[in-house]
Amino acid sequence: MRASGLLQLLAFVSVLIVTFVFIRSYISISVKSPRLPRWLGSVSKEIPIVKTKCGLSKSCPNNFFAFKISSGAANVVGPYICFEDHVIMSPVKDNVGRGLNIALVNGVTGTVLRQGSFDMFSGDPTLLVKFLREIPENVLVFVASYDDPGTKMNDELRKLFSNLGSSYAKQLGFRDSWVFLGAKDLDNKSPFEQFLKSDPKKNKYEGWPELLELEGCVPRKVT
């Protein structure tokens, strides 16, 4: 009996020891910090931000110029024209005005040549006619409307803008929104143009349609 009882005692003690070791090992494992895979460990590193010219969604390829044009918002916020990360016209620069805001850029070198704003509500349209007629070859023409671009628009001006590649100049009227990039004597219509007709039933702002934004990459003129 004594030998049997001793064996039972030893067996009981052995079970206690094994149980204690198991519990201790489990607790030790459970409190360890989880180890992430190496590829997940890189997530915490800072991701470099790629800066694009004029804030475009992606960079332009070689031999292309980056641009962004925004029309004005109602008669409150003026238009914006950016070319190759250089802001040519904007409310901050205080060189925009009611009507049509136009910038001319050399399509070969990327040099800004001229810019001006033309009042198309109460101004003299002959000033704009003269400006457009004097545009030389190989020049990019950036146009952004503000407030009212169409009241003083006449047939001659519509034809001049059409010759620059516009598809909507013939429709441009009172308080329409318009952004456009063209060039002299294009063989086809420009792919860079947006137009929104002023409609009292659809206008976003009281009396004016919403502003328009146009951005992209225009090919450098090769001579």
mmCIF file of C-alpha atoms in Angstrom:
data_model
loop_
_atom_site.group_PDB
_atom_site.id
_atom_site.type_symbol
_atom_site.label_atom_id
_atom_site.label_comp_id
_atom_site.label_asym_id
_atom_site.label_seq_id
_atom_site.Cartn_x
_atom_site.Cartn_y
_atom_site.Cartn_z
ATOM 1 C CA MET A 1 0.000 0.000 0.000
ATOM 2 C CA ARG A 2 2.806 2.343 0.898
ATOM 3 C CA ALA A 3 4.552 1.738 -2.423
ATOM 4 C CA SER A 4 1.305 2.298 -4.320
ATOM 5 C CA GLY A 5 0.572 5.478 -2.405
ATOM 6 C CA LEU A 6 4.076 6.788 -3.060
ATOM 7 C CA LEU A 7 3.700 6.183 -6.773
ATOM 8 C CA GLN A 8 0.375 8.023 -6.815
ATOM 9 C CA LEU A 9 1.952 10.941 -4.954
ATOM 10 C CA LEU A 10 4.850 11.118 -7.417
ATOM 11 C CA ALA A 11 2.436 10.999 -10.357
ATOM 12 C CA PHE A 12 0.367 13.812 -8.857
ATOM 13 C CA VAL A 13 3.471 15.943 -8.267
ATOM 14 C CA SER A 14 4.636 15.304 -11.861
ATOM 15 C CA VAL A 15 1.272 16.456 -13.228
ATOM 16 C CA LEU A 16 1.487 19.640 -11.138
ATOM 17 C CA ILE A 17 5.014 20.367 -12.414
ATOM 18 C CA VAL A 18 4.041 19.810 -16.086
ATOM 19 C CA THR A 19 0.927 21.963 -15.653
ATOM 20 C CA PHE A 20 2.957 24.762 -14.036
ATOM 21 C CA VAL A 21 5.546 24.705 -16.831
ATOM 22 C CA PHE A 22 2.833 24.786 -19.503
ATOM 23 C CA ILE A 23 0.971 27.692 -17.899
ATOM 24 C CA ARG A 24 4.191 29.648 -17.435
ATOM 25 C CA SER A 25 5.216 29.082 -21.047
ATOM 26 C CA TYR A 26 1.775 30.160 -22.302
ATOM 27 C CA ILE A 27 1.785 33.346 -20.248
ATOM 28 C CA SER A 28 5.307 34.144 -21.434
ATOM 29 C CA ILE A 29 4.281 33.713 -25.054
ATOM 30 C CA SER A 30 1.080 35.730 -24.739
ATOM 31 C CA VAL A 31 2.769 38.823 -23.353
ATOM 32 C CA LYS A 32 5.362 39.024 -26.114
ATOM 33 C CA SER A 33 4.863 41.832 -28.626
ATOM 34 C CA PRO A 34 3.728 40.560 -32.014
ATOM 35 C CA ARG A 35 6.384 40.709 -34.713
ATOM 36 C CA LEU A 36 5.286 42.216 -38.010
ATOM 37 C CA PRO A 37 6.528 40.921 -41.336
ATOM 38 C CA ARG A 38 9.375 42.958 -42.765
ATOM 39 C CA TRP A 39 7.233 44.290 -45.591
ATOM 40 C CA LEU A 40 4.734 45.689 -43.065
ATOM 41 C CA GLY A 41 7.468 47.311 -41.062
ATOM 42 C CA SER A 42 8.114 49.772 -43.889
ATOM 43 C CA VAL A 43 4.609 51.247 -43.593
ATOM 44 C CA SER A 44 5.639 53.452 -40.689
ATOM 45 C CA LYS A 45 8.320 55.130 -42.795
ATOM 46 C CA GLU A 46 7.477 58.465 -44.388
ATOM 47 C CA ILE A 47 6.252 58.193 -47.968
ATOM 48 C CA PRO A 48 7.950 60.847 -50.133
ATOM 49 C CA ILE A 49 5.526 63.337 -51.672
ATOM 50 C CA VAL A 50 6.131 63.937 -55.374
ATOM 51 C CA LYS A 51 5.589 67.613 -56.176
ATOM 52 C CA THR A 52 4.166 68.279 -59.621
ATOM 53 C CA LYS A 53 4.185 71.528 -61.540
ATOM 54 C CA CYS A 54 1.038 73.625 -61.056
ATOM 55 C CA GLY A 55 -0.244 70.922 -58.679
ATOM 56 C CA LEU A 56 -1.188 68.514 -61.472
ATOM 57 C CA SER A 57 -2.344 65.014 -60.559
ATOM 58 C CA LYS A 58 0.708 63.595 -62.345
ATOM 59 C CA SER A 59 3.926 64.878 -63.868
ATOM 60 C CA CYS A 60 4.176 65.698 -67.553
ATOM 61 C CA PRO A 61 6.538 63.746 -69.836
ATOM 62 C CA ASN A 62 9.577 65.273 -71.480
ATOM 63 C CA ASN A 63 8.895 67.941 -74.120
ATOM 64 C CA PHE A 64 5.491 68.718 -72.590
ATOM 65 C CA PHE A 65 4.492 71.796 -70.625
ATOM 66 C CA ALA A 66 2.342 71.572 -67.478
ATOM 67 C CA PHE A 67 -0.570 74.010 -67.119
ATOM 68 C CA LYS A 68 -3.689 74.691 -65.082
ATOM 69 C CA ILE A 69 -6.474 77.182 -65.808
ATOM 70 C CA SER A 70 -9.407 78.071 -63.551
ATOM 71 C CA SER A 71 -12.229 80.400 -64.464
ATOM 72 C CA GLY A 72 -13.565 82.892 -61.963
ATOM 73 C CA ALA A 73 -16.266 81.987 -59.454
ATOM 74 C CA ALA A 74 -19.256 84.314 -60.005
ATOM 75 C CA ASN A 75 -17.977 87.890 -59.585
ATOM 76 C CA VAL A 76 -16.216 87.108 -56.294
ATOM 77 C CA VAL A 77 -13.126 84.960 -56.903
ATOM 78 C CA GLY A 78 -10.942 85.763 -59.877
ATOM 79 C CA PRO A 79 -9.434 83.310 -62.395
ATOM 80 C CA TYR A 80 -6.088 81.545 -62.229
ATOM 81 C CA ILE A 81 -3.543 80.652 -64.914
ATOM 82 C CA CYS A 82 -0.448 78.567 -64.094
ATOM 83 C CA PHE A 83 2.223 77.424 -66.548
ATOM 84 C CA GLU A 84 5.211 75.231 -65.670
ATOM 85 C CA ASP A 85 4.701 75.935 -61.939
ATOM 86 C CA HIS A 86 4.689 79.692 -62.585
ATOM 87 C CA VAL A 87 1.479 81.528 -61.711
ATOM 88 C CA ILE A 88 0.961 83.982 -64.549
ATOM 89 C CA MET A 89 -2.387 85.460 -63.482
ATOM 90 C CA SER A 90 -4.352 85.182 -60.239
ATOM 91 C CA PRO A 91 -6.272 87.257 -57.674
ATOM 92 C CA VAL A 92 -3.221 87.125 -55.392
ATOM 93 C CA LYS A 93 -1.073 88.718 -58.093
ATOM 94 C CA ASP A 94 -3.850 91.294 -58.554
ATOM 95 C CA ASN A 95 -3.617 91.141 -62.346
ATOM 96 C CA VAL A 96 -7.029 89.687 -63.273
ATOM 97 C CA GLY A 97 -10.250 91.468 -64.153
ATOM 98 C CA ARG A 98 -13.838 91.098 -65.252
ATOM 99 C CA GLY A 99 -14.303 89.586 -68.709
ATOM 100 C CA LEU A 100 -11.565 87.551 -70.397
ATOM 101 C CA ASN A 101 -8.108 87.020 -68.903
ATOM 102 C CA ILE A 102 -5.517 85.957 -71.462
ATOM 103 C CA ALA A 103 -1.861 84.926 -71.250
ATOM 104 C CA LEU A 104 0.497 84.320 -74.180
ATOM 105 C CA VAL A 105 3.403 81.868 -73.875
ATOM 106 C CA ASN A 106 6.078 80.953 -76.403
ATOM 107 C CA GLY A 107 5.285 77.364 -77.371
ATOM 108 C CA VAL A 108 8.926 76.562 -78.108
ATOM 109 C CA THR A 109 10.819 78.085 -75.178
ATOM 110 C CA GLY A 110 8.027 78.317 -72.585
ATOM 111 C CA THR A 111 8.675 82.046 -72.060
ATOM 112 C CA VAL A 112 5.696 84.129 -70.919
ATOM 113 C CA LEU A 113 5.226 86.896 -73.485
ATOM 114 C CA ARG A 114 2.154 88.923 -72.483
ATOM 115 C CA GLN A 115 -0.939 88.849 -70.332
ATOM 116 C CA GLY A 116 -3.973 91.051 -70.033
ATOM 117 C CA SER A 117 -7.597 91.260 -68.929
ATOM 118 C CA PHE A 118 -10.366 92.584 -71.181
ATOM 119 C CA ASP A 119 -13.668 93.887 -69.828
ATOM 120 C CA MET A 120 -16.366 92.208 -71.889
ATOM 121 C CA PHE A 121 -19.294 93.878 -70.145
ATOM 122 C CA SER A 122 -18.593 97.576 -70.552
ATOM 123 C CA GLY A 123 -15.128 97.686 -72.129
ATOM 124 C CA ASP A 124 -13.966 98.334 -75.683
ATOM 125 C CA PRO A 125 -13.908 95.043 -77.676
ATOM 126 C CA THR A 126 -11.556 96.529 -80.277
ATOM 127 C CA LEU A 127 -8.749 96.304 -77.706
ATOM 128 C CA LEU A 128 -9.195 92.539 -77.597
ATOM 129 C CA VAL A 129 -9.435 92.331 -81.385
ATOM 130 C CA LYS A 130 -6.072 94.097 -81.668
ATOM 131 C CA PHE A 131 -4.543 91.842 -79.015
ATOM 132 C CA LEU A 132 -5.647 88.652 -80.767
ATOM 133 C CA ARG A 133 -4.615 89.816 -84.240
ATOM 134 C CA GLU A 134 -1.081 90.479 -83.027
ATOM 135 C CA ILE A 135 -0.530 86.943 -81.709
ATOM 136 C CA PRO A 136 2.486 85.500 -83.582
ATOM 137 C CA GLU A 137 3.118 81.923 -84.684
ATOM 138 C CA ASN A 138 4.171 79.224 -82.187
ATOM 139 C CA VAL A 139 2.424 80.923 -79.280
ATOM 140 C CA LEU A 140 0.132 79.237 -76.751
ATOM 141 C CA VAL A 141 -2.983 81.199 -75.783
ATOM 142 C CA PHE A 142 -4.469 80.690 -72.303
ATOM 143 C CA VAL A 143 -7.972 82.071 -71.663
ATOM 144 C CA ALA A 144 -10.011 82.214 -68.447
ATOM 145 C CA SER A 145 -13.383 83.918 -68.007
ATOM 146 C CA TYR A 146 -14.481 85.945 -65.001
ATOM 147 C CA ASP A 147 -17.955 87.328 -64.251
ATOM 148 C CA ASP A 148 -19.153 88.167 -67.779
ATOM 149 C CA PRO A 149 -17.107 87.155 -70.842
ATOM 150 C CA GLY A 150 -19.796 87.467 -73.503
ATOM 151 C CA THR A 151 -21.757 90.717 -73.572
ATOM 152 C CA LYS A 152 -19.286 92.516 -75.863
ATOM 153 C CA MET A 153 -18.379 89.393 -77.844
ATOM 154 C CA ASN A 154 -18.872 90.152 -81.548
ATOM 155 C CA ASP A 155 -18.558 88.109 -84.736
ATOM 156 C CA GLU A 156 -14.983 89.163 -85.359
ATOM 157 C CA LEU A 157 -13.876 88.067 -81.900
ATOM 158 C CA ARG A 158 -15.710 84.756 -82.212
ATOM 159 C CA LYS A 159 -13.920 84.094 -85.504
ATOM 160 C CA LEU A 160 -10.526 84.982 -84.027
ATOM 161 C CA PHE A 161 -11.021 82.606 -81.093
ATOM 162 C CA SER A 162 -12.286 79.902 -83.453
ATOM 163 C CA ASN A 163 -9.082 80.271 -85.465
ATOM 164 C CA LEU A 164 -7.180 79.626 -82.233
ATOM 165 C CA GLY A 165 -8.950 76.279 -81.963
ATOM 166 C CA SER A 166 -12.017 77.103 -79.860
ATOM 167 C CA SER A 167 -15.188 75.068 -80.295
ATOM 168 C CA TYR A 168 -17.333 77.219 -78.009
ATOM 169 C CA ALA A 169 -16.438 80.824 -78.853
ATOM 170 C CA LYS A 170 -19.475 81.006 -81.149
ATOM 171 C CA GLN A 171 -21.743 80.188 -78.187
ATOM 172 C CA LEU A 172 -20.121 82.390 -75.565
ATOM 173 C CA GLY A 173 -22.628 84.694 -73.895
ATOM 174 C CA PHE A 174 -23.568 86.641 -70.782
ATOM 175 C CA ARG A 175 -21.984 85.225 -67.591
ATOM 176 C CA ASP A 176 -20.914 81.916 -69.146
ATOM 177 C CA SER A 177 -17.906 80.058 -67.703
ATOM 178 C CA TRP A 178 -15.071 79.328 -70.129
ATOM 179 C CA VAL A 179 -11.475 78.071 -69.978
ATOM 180 C CA PHE A 180 -9.431 77.467 -73.098
ATOM 181 C CA LEU A 181 -5.929 76.760 -74.363
ATOM 182 C CA GLY A 182 -5.304 77.271 -78.064
ATOM 183 C CA ALA A 183 -2.763 78.396 -80.617
ATOM 184 C CA LYS A 184 -2.778 80.311 -83.884
ATOM 185 C CA ASP A 185 -4.039 78.529 -87.031
ATOM 186 C CA LEU A 186 -4.558 75.077 -85.521
ATOM 187 C CA ASP A 187 -5.345 72.372 -88.059
ATOM 188 C CA ASN A 188 -7.941 70.899 -85.684
ATOM 189 C CA LYS A 189 -9.958 72.098 -82.717
ATOM 190 C CA SER A 190 -8.088 72.307 -79.426
ATOM 191 C CA PRO A 191 -8.615 69.416 -76.995
ATOM 192 C CA PHE A 192 -8.086 71.824 -74.097
ATOM 193 C CA GLU A 193 -11.390 73.630 -73.582
ATOM 194 C CA GLN A 194 -14.326 73.630 -71.174
ATOM 195 C CA PHE A 195 -17.518 75.642 -71.406
ATOM 196 C CA LEU A 196 -20.590 75.991 -69.204
ATOM 197 C CA LYS A 197 -23.635 77.980 -70.246
ATOM 198 C CA SER A 198 -25.225 80.271 -67.695
ATOM 199 C CA ASP A 199 -28.679 78.911 -66.899
ATOM 200 C CA PRO A 200 -30.789 80.414 -64.058
ATOM 201 C CA LYS A 201 -32.306 76.977 -63.417
ATOM 202 C CA LYS A 202 -28.934 75.197 -63.183
ATOM 203 C CA ASN A 203 -26.432 77.833 -61.999
ATOM 204 C CA LYS A 204 -24.448 76.868 -58.914
ATOM 205 C CA TYR A 205 -23.996 80.451 -57.801
ATOM 206 C CA GLU A 206 -26.794 82.994 -57.855
ATOM 207 C CA GLY A 207 -26.652 84.302 -61.420
ATOM 208 C CA TRP A 208 -23.516 82.395 -62.453
ATOM 209 C CA PRO A 209 -22.590 78.788 -63.306
ATOM 210 C CA GLU A 210 -19.870 77.013 -61.332
ATOM 211 C CA LEU A 211 -16.204 77.682 -61.999
ATOM 212 C CA LEU A 212 -14.320 75.477 -64.436
ATOM 213 C CA GLU A 213 -10.857 73.962 -64.092
ATOM 214 C CA LEU A 214 -8.669 72.718 -66.901
ATOM 215 C CA GLU A 215 -5.270 71.099 -66.436
ATOM 216 C CA GLY A 216 -2.949 68.948 -68.468
ATOM 217 C CA CYS A 217 0.230 68.616 -70.491
ATOM 218 C CA VAL A 218 0.589 70.461 -73.773
ATOM 219 C CA PRO A 219 3.360 69.390 -76.186
ATOM 220 C CA ARG A 220 6.277 71.710 -76.753
ATOM 221 C CA LYS A 221 6.304 73.149 -80.272
ATOM 222 C CA VAL A 222 9.228 71.705 -82.185
ATOM 223 C CA THR A 223 10.638 73.943 -84.913
#
